[in-house]
Amino acid sequence: MLETLHRIVKEVNAAPDLGEALELIVTRVKKAVGADVCSVYLTDFERREHVLRATEGLQSAAVGKVRLPLHRGLIGLVCERAEPVNVADAPDHRHYLFAHETGETRYHGFLGVPIIQNRRVLGVLVVRQIEQRTFDDSEVTFLFTLAAQLAGAITHAQASGELVAMEGVAPPTRFLQGRAGAPGVALGTAVVVYPPADLDAVPDRKAEDPEQEEEDFRTAVAAVVEDLMALEDRVEDSLPAEDRALFDAWLMMLGSDSLIGKTVERIMAGDWAAGALRQTIEEHAKVFDGMDDVYLRERASDVRDLGRRILMHLQQERSGPVDYPEDTILVGDEVSAMQLADVPMERLAGLVSAKGASFSHVAILARAMGVPAVMGVSDLPVGRVDGRFLISDGYRGRIYVSPAPSVRTEYLRLAEEDRALSAELEATRDLPPETSDGVSVRLYLNTGLVSEMSTLGSDEAAGVGLYRTEVPFMVRDRFPSEEAQTANYRNVLETFAPRPVTIRTLDIGGDKPLPYFPVNESNPFLGWRGIRISLDHPEIFLTQVRAVLRAAVGLDNLQLLLPMISNVSEVDDSLLLIQRAHDELIEEGHGVKMPRVGVMIEVPAAVYQVEALARRVDFLSVGTNDLTQYLLAVDRNNSHVAEIYDDLHPAVLRALIQVVEGGRQFHREVSVCGEMAGSPAAAVLLLGMGVENLSMSASSLLRVKWVIHSISRARARELLQAALRCEKAAEVRALLSNALEEIGLGGLVRAGK
Ligand code: PEP
Ligand code: MG
């Protein structure tokens, strides 16, 4: 059963549109459970009806016509209860509703299971039997398990199919929902980025020059033929003849009309070579996938492997720079910070990622660059949007693909409003960051995610509150040398001198892997990360610390920050190593000084030991991004749980208060450098707690300054007290939104959850 289940899900996932996906489901399921009928009803939420969308066994003419009221009949019952309904004699059931279009009088056995996504019943999967039949437990659980996995595939296929159906028809006003990643709205052209040699990720694209595409494709195939022949020669002596026959089979496939001819046909019809190849390979592999013979079924993976090899050569042939149009909206299944940084700033309008959430580093980078971003749009048919006109709404986390003119007009108006707000914000540029009752707050910059960004916002910031050092390590093919690091750190220290610059030691691991230092873990955020790696590899840590200390010679504006601290020994050990690096450098004749050292409070254990930590270091810096993820046990990158990731959660607020108290007790400066510090609403609460050092992305500086300027510390304290009486993050958010509306800053909080 498990194998059948996997096969069905895989096939459905590969279906190009909803119609095909549903056809596959009903055919395969009917066969798997030996039923007389299998049907899928999908919910039409607007008309409050269940619509028969596919059937194997009932009259096919009824598809699209049979519409059942939302809460009536056995289908309605499944939907209402959101659980399976298994009835031996359906017509005898009090909820039974006769639908004559389907000619279903003859059917008695009934099993319906709900198809649910994000707590919503999207439809019902039903099997029926002419005789009375109670489906047994294994059949119920089979359908149940299948339906649970199908919801995602169904919404995906639906979105994908709609895009195709839309060609030449009235453009839609419908949107795809994701998560707000970075505020702002973007209107532009989608450019899909995808990982290399991944056939499934290749987007649809029009061929600009079909002849050239065909030539490139044939060259790539010839290269694979050559590779395979060379490989065959090499294994000639070690492989028995029957295994070597496989090579002949592969070479035959590479010469076959079904593979080559079909792909060229697609190219001639207007597809680019990579897209044409993807479709042909998928079509071919599917034939094998559907075979009962295990051996033949395995051939599907050979076909896919050949496809990947051809693609690799195709991509090698064209590894030139990407041509980004003006107003590029970068789209990908999982866009990385590197891919984002690759787009020239003046051409980048927005970012859309099917995976990831608001606190993924790529979203943080987008905020830093002031680029609207929508994350976690899991239904987005990434492969189908390349070159299309997109609107991405980074406030509400929505995407519109080739939308109706009315939507476009509305968003042009919103973009205009944003520009007006930015102009208003400009007016605050020269104001001191001081509350209306005279409390001065220091606003620092978070930087380092992309080095070119380091001068943005550098004039109004009090310094750098968080310089992330991972990127220079990520863009190389080996650890950077001490010299290279020194030059890099010197650059940022000099840019801001004499203002302080807080350089954080390497925080790799989690969602920041190094290509040349692979860490494969099933739970990377709870694994080998940050200071843990640095202490296990003192040579990496010492090189970095030496580089930082050398970079600060003569500037004296360096502060060092230790990430992911979860116990005091990590601090003690790090301090010893920092001292050692310092002493070595002095011995070598460098005029270095011991810097101020601080720890990041981003693991709950550090909150509860804040006094012991404060005693050991010069300052504390709260990383609310990780602190929230660890306190709430919510992966900051996972869009499935993004709804419950919330830095206004009452538990986070209480933890922050505890940190502020701990710091105060030992007269240690406490700053906040997570994204929370850059949220105008949350900044009010931090101000109420007594946090006077906030570090944020350049794009947040003026917004936060404006709110600080418009409020008194006394009012911030009142609001904090009111927030502490709330039991839910949503209540805290509403409280803050109202408070900002009252002082005329409603426009600043549009980017709410
Ligand atoms: C944090 O965790 O809040 C933080 C600032 O660090 P990063 O986002 O780089 O993990
Ligand atoms: Mg962190």
Coordinates of C-alpha atoms in Angstrom, one line a residue, residues 168-724:
G168 CA -6.0 34.9 -23.8
V169 CA -8.8 35.0 -21.3
A170 CA -9.8 37.8 -18.9
P171 CA -6.9 38.2 -16.4
P172 CA -7.7 37.4 -12.9
T173 CA -8.1 39.4 -9.7
R174 CA -7.2 36.3 -7.7
F175 CA -4.0 36.2 -5.7
L176 CA -1.8 33.5 -4.2
Q177 CA -1.2 33.8 -0.5
G178 CA 2.2 33.7 1.1
R179 CA 3.8 35.5 4.0
A180 CA 4.8 39.1 4.3
G181 CA 8.6 39.1 3.9
A182 CA 9.6 42.7 3.5
P183 CA 7.3 45.6 3.3
G184 CA 6.4 47.4 0.1
V185 CA 4.7 46.6 -3.2
A186 CA 6.5 45.7 -6.4
L187 CA 5.2 45.6 -10.0
G188 CA 7.5 44.0 -12.5
T189 CA 8.7 41.0 -14.5
A190 CA 9.2 37.6 -13.0
V191 CA 12.7 36.2 -13.4
V192 CA 12.8 32.6 -12.1
V193 CA 16.1 31.4 -10.6
Y194 CA 16.6 27.7 -10.0
P195 CA 19.3 25.4 -8.8
P196 CA 21.6 23.9 -11.5
A197 CA 21.1 20.4 -12.9
D198 CA 17.6 20.2 -11.3
L199 CA 15.3 19.2 -14.1
D200 CA 12.1 19.7 -12.1
A201 CA 13.1 23.2 -11.3
V202 CA 13.5 24.3 -14.9
P203 CA 10.9 27.0 -15.7
D204 CA 8.8 27.3 -18.9
R205 CA 10.4 29.9 -21.1
K206 CA 9.9 31.0 -24.7
A207 CA 12.7 30.2 -27.2
E208 CA 14.1 33.4 -28.6
D209 CA 16.0 31.6 -31.3
P210 CA 14.6 28.1 -31.9
E211 CA 17.4 27.1 -34.3
Q212 CA 20.0 28.0 -31.7
E213 CA 18.1 26.2 -29.0
E214 CA 18.0 23.1 -31.2
E215 CA 21.7 23.3 -31.9
D216 CA 22.5 23.7 -28.2
F217 CA 20.3 20.8 -27.3
R218 CA 21.9 18.5 -29.9
T219 CA 25.3 19.5 -28.7
A220 CA 24.4 18.7 -25.1
V221 CA 23.0 15.3 -26.2
A222 CA 26.2 14.6 -28.1
A223 CA 28.3 15.5 -25.1
V224 CA 26.2 13.0 -22.9
V225 CA 26.7 10.3 -25.6
E226 CA 30.5 10.9 -25.4
D227 CA 30.4 10.8 -21.6
L228 CA 28.6 7.5 -21.6
M229 CA 30.9 5.9 -24.1
A230 CA 33.9 7.0 -22.1
L231 CA 32.3 5.6 -19.0
E232 CA 31.5 2.3 -20.7
D233 CA 35.1 2.0 -21.8
R234 CA 36.3 2.6 -18.3
V235 CA 34.1 -0.1 -16.7
E236 CA 34.5 -2.6 -19.5
D237 CA 36.7 -4.9 -17.5
S238 CA 35.0 -4.7 -14.2
L239 CA 31.3 -5.0 -15.3
P240 CA 29.7 -8.2 -16.5
A241 CA 28.4 -8.0 -20.1
E242 CA 24.7 -8.1 -19.0
D243 CA 25.3 -5.0 -16.9
R244 CA 27.1 -3.3 -19.7
A245 CA 24.1 -3.8 -21.8
L246 CA 22.6 -1.0 -19.8
F247 CA 24.9 1.5 -21.5
D248 CA 23.5 0.4 -24.9
A249 CA 20.0 0.9 -23.6
W250 CA 20.9 4.4 -22.5
L251 CA 22.7 5.2 -25.7
M252 CA 19.7 3.9 -27.6
M253 CA 17.4 6.2 -25.6
L254 CA 19.7 9.1 -26.5
G255 CA 19.2 8.4 -30.1
S256 CA 15.5 7.7 -30.0
D257 CA 12.9 9.8 -31.7
S258 CA 10.7 9.8 -28.6
L259 CA 13.4 11.6 -26.7
I260 CA 15.2 13.7 -29.3
G261 CA 12.5 14.1 -31.8
K262 CA 9.9 15.1 -29.2
T263 CA 12.2 17.6 -27.6
V264 CA 13.1 19.2 -30.9
E265 CA 9.4 19.3 -31.8
R266 CA 8.7 21.2 -28.6
I267 CA 11.6 23.6 -29.4
M268 CA 10.2 24.3 -32.8
A269 CA 6.8 25.0 -31.2
G270 CA 8.4 27.8 -29.2
D271 CA 9.8 26.3 -26.0
W272 CA 13.4 26.9 -24.9
A273 CA 15.6 23.8 -24.9
A274 CA 15.7 23.2 -21.2
G275 CA 11.9 23.5 -20.8
A276 CA 11.3 21.2 -23.8
L277 CA 13.7 18.7 -22.4
R278 CA 12.0 18.8 -19.0
Q279 CA 8.6 18.1 -20.5
T280 CA 9.8 15.3 -22.8
I281 CA 11.7 13.5 -20.0
E282 CA 8.8 13.8 -17.6
E283 CA 6.4 12.4 -20.2
H284 CA 8.8 9.6 -20.9
A285 CA 9.5 8.7 -17.3
K286 CA 5.8 8.7 -16.5
V287 CA 5.2 5.9 -18.9
F288 CA 7.7 3.8 -16.9
D289 CA 6.3 5.0 -13.6
G290 CA 3.0 3.6 -14.5
M291 CA 4.2 0.1 -15.2
D292 CA 3.5 -2.8 -12.9
D293 CA 6.8 -4.5 -13.4
V294 CA 9.3 -3.3 -10.8
Y295 CA 12.3 -3.6 -13.2
L296 CA 10.6 -1.5 -15.9
R297 CA 9.4 1.0 -13.3
E298 CA 13.0 1.5 -12.3
R299 CA 13.8 2.6 -15.8
A300 CA 12.0 5.9 -15.0
S301 CA 14.9 6.9 -12.9
D302 CA 17.3 6.2 -15.8
V303 CA 15.3 8.5 -18.0
R304 CA 15.4 11.2 -15.4
D305 CA 19.1 10.7 -15.0
L306 CA 19.7 11.1 -18.7
G307 CA 17.6 14.2 -18.6
R308 CA 19.7 15.7 -15.8
R309 CA 22.9 14.9 -17.7
I310 CA 21.7 16.6 -20.8
L311 CA 20.5 19.6 -18.8
M312 CA 23.9 19.9 -17.1
H313 CA 25.6 20.2 -20.5
L314 CA 23.0 22.6 -21.7
Q315 CA 23.6 24.8 -18.6
Q316 CA 27.3 24.6 -19.0
E317 CA 27.0 25.9 -22.6
R318 CA 25.1 29.0 -21.3
S319 CA 26.7 29.9 -18.1
G320 CA 26.9 33.6 -19.0
P321 CA 25.4 36.3 -16.8
V322 CA 21.6 36.5 -16.5
D323 CA 19.9 39.3 -18.3
Y324 CA 17.8 40.9 -15.7
P325 CA 15.0 43.2 -17.0
E326 CA 14.2 46.5 -15.4
D327 CA 11.9 45.9 -12.4
T328 CA 12.9 42.4 -12.0
I329 CA 10.9 40.4 -9.5
L330 CA 13.2 37.5 -8.5
V331 CA 11.2 34.3 -8.1
G332 CA 12.4 30.9 -7.0
D333 CA 11.4 27.8 -5.1
E334 CA 13.9 28.7 -2.4
V335 CA 15.7 31.9 -3.3
S336 CA 19.0 32.2 -1.5
A337 CA 20.7 35.4 -0.2
M338 CA 23.4 34.9 -2.8
Q339 CA 20.9 34.8 -5.7
L340 CA 19.2 37.9 -4.4
A341 CA 22.5 39.7 -4.1
D342 CA 23.4 38.8 -7.7
V343 CA 20.7 41.0 -9.2
P344 CA 21.9 44.6 -9.8
M345 CA 20.2 46.8 -7.2
E346 CA 18.8 49.2 -9.8
R347 CA 17.0 46.4 -11.5
L348 CA 15.6 44.6 -8.5
A349 CA 12.0 45.4 -7.7
G350 CA 10.9 42.5 -5.6
L351 CA 11.4 39.0 -4.3
V352 CA 9.1 36.0 -4.2
S353 CA 10.1 32.7 -2.7
A354 CA 7.9 29.6 -2.6
K355 CA 9.7 28.4 0.5
G356 CA 11.0 30.2 3.5
A357 CA 9.4 32.7 5.9
S358 CA 9.7 36.2 7.1
F359 CA 12.7 35.6 9.3
S360 CA 14.7 33.6 6.8
H361 CA 18.0 35.4 6.1
V362 CA 17.0 36.1 2.5
A363 CA 13.9 38.0 3.8
I364 CA 16.1 39.9 6.3
L365 CA 18.4 40.8 3.4
A366 CA 15.4 42.0 1.3
R367 CA 14.3 44.2 4.2
A368 CA 17.8 45.6 4.5
M369 CA 17.8 46.4 0.8
G370 CA 14.3 47.9 1.0
V371 CA 13.1 45.3 -1.5
P372 CA 9.4 44.2 -1.1
A373 CA 9.4 40.4 -0.5
V374 CA 6.7 37.7 -0.2
M375 CA 7.8 34.4 1.2
G376 CA 6.3 30.9 1.5
V377 CA 4.0 31.1 -1.5
S378 CA 3.7 27.3 -1.5
D379 CA 1.1 27.2 -4.2
L380 CA 3.1 29.3 -6.6
P381 CA 3.8 27.3 -9.8
V382 CA 7.3 28.6 -10.0
G383 CA 8.1 27.0 -13.3
R384 CA 5.3 28.8 -15.0
V385 CA 5.8 32.4 -14.1
D386 CA 9.1 33.3 -15.8
G387 CA 8.7 36.4 -17.9
R388 CA 5.2 37.2 -16.6
F389 CA 4.0 40.4 -15.1
L390 CA 3.8 40.1 -11.4
I391 CA 2.6 42.2 -8.5
S392 CA 4.0 41.2 -5.1
D393 CA 2.5 42.7 -2.0
G394 CA 5.1 42.5 0.7
Y395 CA 2.6 44.0 3.3
R396 CA 0.0 41.3 3.0
G397 CA 2.1 38.5 1.6
R398 CA 0.2 38.3 -1.7
I399 CA 1.2 37.6 -5.3
Y400 CA -0.8 38.4 -8.4
V401 CA 0.3 36.8 -11.7
S402 CA -0.7 38.7 -14.9
P403 CA -3.5 40.5 -13.0
A404 CA -6.5 42.4 -14.2
P405 CA -6.0 46.1 -14.9
S406 CA -8.1 47.1 -11.9
V407 CA -5.6 45.3 -9.6
R408 CA -2.7 47.0 -11.4
T409 CA -4.2 50.4 -10.9
E410 CA -4.9 49.7 -7.2
Y411 CA -1.3 48.7 -6.7
L412 CA 0.1 51.6 -8.6
R413 CA -1.8 53.8 -6.2
L414 CA -0.3 51.9 -3.2
A415 CA 3.2 52.2 -4.6
E416 CA 2.5 56.0 -4.9
E417 CA 1.4 56.1 -1.3
D418 CA 4.6 54.3 -0.3
R419 CA 6.7 56.9 -2.2
A420 CA 4.8 59.7 -0.4
L421 CA 5.5 58.0 3.0
S422 CA 9.2 57.7 2.1
A423 CA 9.3 61.4 1.3
E424 CA 7.7 62.1 4.7
L425 CA 10.3 59.9 6.3
E426 CA 13.0 61.8 4.6
A427 CA 12.0 64.8 6.7
T428 CA 13.0 63.0 9.9
R429 CA 16.5 62.3 8.6
D430 CA 18.1 65.2 10.4
L431 CA 16.1 64.8 13.6
P432 CA 17.8 63.3 16.7
P433 CA 16.4 60.0 17.7
E434 CA 14.8 61.3 20.9
T435 CA 11.4 60.7 22.5
S436 CA 9.1 63.6 23.0
D437 CA 10.1 63.6 26.7
G438 CA 13.8 63.8 25.9
V439 CA 15.0 60.2 26.2
S440 CA 17.6 59.6 23.6
V441 CA 17.8 56.3 21.8
R442 CA 20.7 55.0 19.8
L443 CA 19.8 53.5 16.5
Y444 CA 22.4 51.2 15.0
L445 CA 22.6 49.4 11.7
N446 CA 22.5 45.7 11.0
T447 CA 24.8 45.0 8.1
G448 CA 27.1 42.4 6.5
L449 CA 24.5 40.3 4.7
V450 CA 25.9 41.8 1.5
S451 CA 29.1 43.8 1.8
E452 CA 28.1 46.4 -0.8
M453 CA 25.2 47.4 1.5
S454 CA 27.5 48.6 4.2
T455 CA 27.4 52.3 3.4
L456 CA 23.6 52.4 3.2
G457 CA 22.2 54.3 6.1
S458 CA 25.7 54.9 7.4
D459 CA 25.1 58.6 8.0
E460 CA 22.2 58.5 10.3
A461 CA 23.2 55.4 12.3
A462 CA 24.9 55.6 15.7
G463 CA 27.2 52.8 14.4
V464 CA 26.8 49.1 13.5
G465 CA 25.0 47.1 16.1
L466 CA 25.4 43.8 14.2
Y467 CA 27.8 43.0 11.5
R468 CA 27.1 39.5 10.3
T469 CA 30.3 38.0 9.1
E470 CA 29.0 34.9 7.3
V471 CA 28.7 36.2 3.8
P472 CA 32.4 36.6 3.0
F473 CA 32.7 33.0 4.1
M474 CA 29.8 31.9 2.0
V475 CA 30.9 33.3 -1.3
R476 CA 34.2 31.6 -1.4
D477 CA 35.3 28.0 -2.1
R478 CA 37.4 27.8 1.1
F479 CA 37.8 29.6 4.4
P480 CA 39.0 33.2 3.8
S481 CA 42.6 34.0 4.9
E482 CA 43.4 36.2 7.8
E483 CA 44.5 38.9 5.4
A484 CA 41.3 38.8 3.4
Q485 CA 39.2 39.0 6.5
T486 CA 41.3 41.8 8.0
A487 CA 40.7 43.9 4.8
N488 CA 37.0 43.2 4.9
Y489 CA 36.6 44.1 8.6
R490 CA 38.8 47.2 8.2
N491 CA 36.5 48.5 5.5
V492 CA 33.4 48.4 7.8
L493 CA 35.3 49.7 10.9
E494 CA 36.7 52.6 8.9
T495 CA 33.4 53.5 7.3
F496 CA 31.8 54.0 10.7
A497 CA 34.8 55.2 12.9
P498 CA 34.7 56.7 15.4
R499 CA 31.2 55.2 15.9
P500 CA 31.2 51.7 17.4
V501 CA 31.0 48.6 15.1
T502 CA 29.9 45.3 16.6
I503 CA 31.3 42.5 14.7
R504 CA 29.7 39.1 15.3
T505 CA 31.9 36.1 15.1
L506 CA 31.0 33.4 12.6
D507 CA 27.4 32.2 12.9
I508 CA 27.3 29.5 10.3
G509 CA 25.1 26.4 10.5
G510 CA 21.3 26.7 10.7
D511 CA 20.2 28.2 7.4
K512 CA 23.7 29.5 6.6
P513 CA 25.8 26.6 5.4
L514 CA 29.2 26.9 3.9
P515 CA 29.6 25.1 0.5
Y516 CA 33.1 23.9 1.4
F517 CA 32.3 22.9 5.0
P518 CA 29.2 20.7 4.8
V519 CA 27.3 20.1 7.9
N520 CA 24.5 17.5 7.3
E521 CA 22.1 17.4 10.2
S522 CA 18.5 16.6 10.5
N523 CA 17.9 19.5 12.8
P524 CA 20.4 22.2 11.8
F525 CA 18.9 25.0 14.0
L526 CA 19.4 22.8 17.0
G527 CA 22.7 21.5 15.9
W528 CA 26.3 22.5 15.2
R529 CA 25.9 26.2 14.8
G530 CA 27.5 29.6 15.7
I531 CA 29.9 29.5 18.7
R532 CA 29.7 25.7 18.8
I533 CA 31.5 25.4 15.5
S534 CA 33.9 28.2 16.4
L535 CA 34.9 26.5 19.7
D536 CA 35.2 23.0 18.1
H537 CA 37.5 24.6 15.5
P538 CA 39.6 27.1 17.3
E539 CA 41.8 27.5 14.2
I540 CA 38.8 29.0 12.4
F541 CA 37.8 31.2 15.4
L542 CA 41.4 32.4 16.2
T543 CA 41.9 33.4 12.5
Q544 CA 38.8 35.4 12.6
V545 CA 39.5 37.1 15.9
R546 CA 43.0 37.9 14.9
A547 CA 41.7 39.4 11.7
V548 CA 39.1 41.5 13.6
L549 CA 41.6 42.8 16.1
R550 CA 44.1 43.7 13.5
A551 CA 41.5 45.5 11.5
A552 CA 40.7 47.7 14.5
V553 CA 44.2 48.9 15.1
G554 CA 44.2 52.7 15.5
L555 CA 40.4 52.9 15.2
D556 CA 39.4 51.6 18.6
N557 CA 35.7 51.3 17.6
L558 CA 35.5 47.5 17.7
Q559 CA 33.1 45.4 19.8
L560 CA 33.0 41.6 19.4
L561 CA 29.8 39.7 19.7
L562 CA 29.4 35.9 20.3
P563 CA 26.4 34.2 18.7
M564 CA 24.3 31.2 19.9
I565 CA 25.6 31.2 23.5
S566 CA 23.7 28.6 25.6
N567 CA 26.0 28.2 28.6
V568 CA 28.7 30.2 30.5
S569 CA 31.5 27.8 29.5
E570 CA 31.2 28.9 25.9
V571 CA 31.7 32.5 27.0
D572 CA 34.7 31.5 29.3
D573 CA 36.3 29.5 26.5
S574 CA 35.7 32.2 23.9
L575 CA 37.2 34.9 26.2
L576 CA 40.3 32.8 26.6
L577 CA 40.7 32.4 22.9
I578 CA 40.2 36.1 22.3
Q579 CA 42.8 36.9 24.9
R580 CA 45.1 34.4 23.3
A581 CA 44.7 35.9 19.9
H582 CA 45.3 39.3 21.4
D583 CA 48.5 38.2 23.2
E584 CA 49.9 36.5 20.1
L585 CA 49.3 39.6 18.0
I586 CA 51.0 41.8 20.6
E587 CA 53.9 39.4 20.6
E588 CA 54.1 39.7 16.9
G589 CA 54.3 43.4 17.2
H590 CA 50.7 44.5 16.2
G591 CA 49.3 47.3 18.2
V592 CA 46.0 45.6 18.9
K593 CA 43.7 46.3 21.9
M594 CA 41.3 44.0 23.7
P595 CA 37.8 44.9 22.4
R596 CA 34.6 45.1 24.4
V597 CA 33.0 41.7 24.2
G598 CA 29.3 40.9 24.3
V599 CA 27.1 37.9 24.0
M600 CA 23.9 37.4 22.0
I601 CA 20.9 36.4 23.9
E602 CA 19.1 34.2 21.5
V603 CA 18.7 30.9 23.2
P604 CA 16.2 30.6 26.1
A605 CA 18.9 29.2 28.4
A606 CA 20.8 32.5 28.1
V607 CA 17.7 34.4 29.2
Y608 CA 17.6 32.3 32.4
Q609 CA 21.3 32.8 33.0
V610 CA 21.5 36.4 32.0
E611 CA 23.1 37.5 35.2
A612 CA 25.9 34.9 35.0
L613 CA 26.5 36.0 31.4
A614 CA 26.3 39.7 32.1
R615 CA 28.9 39.3 34.8
R616 CA 31.4 37.9 32.3
V617 CA 31.0 40.4 29.4
D618 CA 30.7 44.1 28.6
F619 CA 27.3 44.1 26.9
L620 CA 24.3 42.0 25.8
S621 CA 22.6 42.0 22.5
V622 CA 19.3 40.2 22.1
G623 CA 18.8 38.3 18.8
T624 CA 15.0 38.2 18.8
N625 CA 14.9 36.3 15.5
D626 CA 16.4 33.2 17.1
L627 CA 15.1 33.8 20.5
T628 CA 11.5 33.7 19.1
Q629 CA 12.2 30.6 17.1
Y630 CA 13.7 28.8 20.2
L631 CA 11.2 30.0 22.7
L632 CA 8.2 29.2 20.6
A633 CA 9.8 26.1 19.0
V634 CA 9.0 27.4 15.6
D635 CA 11.5 27.1 12.7
R636 CA 12.0 30.6 11.5
N637 CA 12.3 29.4 7.9
N638 CA 9.3 27.1 7.8
S639 CA 6.3 28.6 6.0
H640 CA 4.0 25.9 7.4
V641 CA 4.4 27.2 10.9
A642 CA 5.0 30.9 10.0
E643 CA 1.6 31.8 11.4
I644 CA 2.7 31.0 14.9
Y645 CA 6.1 32.6 14.7
D646 CA 5.5 35.9 16.4
D647 CA 8.0 38.1 18.2
L648 CA 5.1 39.9 20.0
H649 CA 4.2 36.6 21.7
P650 CA 3.8 37.4 25.4
A651 CA 6.4 34.9 26.3
V652 CA 9.0 36.7 24.1
L653 CA 8.1 40.0 25.8
R654 CA 8.6 38.5 29.2
A655 CA 11.9 37.0 28.2
L656 CA 13.0 40.4 27.0
I657 CA 12.1 42.1 30.3
Q658 CA 14.1 39.5 32.1
V659 CA 17.2 40.2 29.9
V660 CA 16.8 44.0 30.4
E661 CA 16.6 43.5 34.2
G662 CA 19.6 41.2 34.2
G663 CA 21.7 43.7 32.2
R664 CA 20.6 46.5 34.5
Q665 CA 21.7 44.6 37.6
F666 CA 25.3 44.5 36.3
H667 CA 25.2 47.9 34.6
R668 CA 25.6 46.2 31.2
E669 CA 24.2 47.8 28.1
V670 CA 21.4 45.8 26.5
S671 CA 20.6 46.2 22.8
V672 CA 18.2 44.4 20.5
C673 CA 19.5 43.5 17.1
G674 CA 16.8 41.1 15.8
E675 CA 14.2 42.2 13.3
M676 CA 11.9 43.2 16.1
A677 CA 14.1 46.3 16.8
G678 CA 13.3 47.5 13.2
S679 CA 9.5 47.2 13.6
P680 CA 8.1 50.6 14.6
A681 CA 5.4 49.0 16.7
A682 CA 7.7 46.6 18.6
A683 CA 10.2 49.4 19.1
V684 CA 7.7 51.2 21.2
L685 CA 7.5 48.2 23.6
L686 CA 11.3 47.9 23.7
L687 CA 11.5 51.6 24.6
G688 CA 9.0 51.0 27.3
M689 CA 11.2 48.2 28.7
G690 CA 14.1 50.6 28.9
V691 CA 16.1 49.3 25.8
E692 CA 17.9 52.3 24.5
N693 CA 20.0 50.6 21.8
L694 CA 18.2 49.3 18.8
S695 CA 20.0 47.8 15.8
M696 CA 18.1 47.3 12.5
S697 CA 18.2 47.2 8.7
A698 CA 19.0 50.4 6.9
S699 CA 15.5 50.5 5.5
S700 CA 13.9 50.6 9.0
L701 CA 16.0 53.4 10.5
L702 CA 13.9 56.3 9.6
R703 CA 10.6 54.6 10.4
V704 CA 11.8 53.7 13.9
K705 CA 13.2 57.2 14.4
W706 CA 9.9 58.7 13.4
V707 CA 8.0 56.6 15.9
I708 CA 10.5 57.3 18.7
H709 CA 10.2 61.0 17.9
S710 CA 6.5 60.9 18.1
I711 CA 6.0 59.2 21.4
S712 CA 7.1 59.7 25.0
R713 CA 8.8 57.2 27.2
A714 CA 6.0 57.5 29.7
R715 CA 3.4 56.5 27.0
A716 CA 5.7 53.6 25.8
R717 CA 5.7 52.3 29.4
E718 CA 2.0 52.5 29.6
L719 CA 1.7 50.6 26.4
L720 CA 4.1 48.0 27.7
Q721 CA 2.0 47.5 30.8
A722 CA -1.1 47.1 28.7
A723 CA 0.7 44.7 26.4
L724 CA 1.7 42.6 29.4

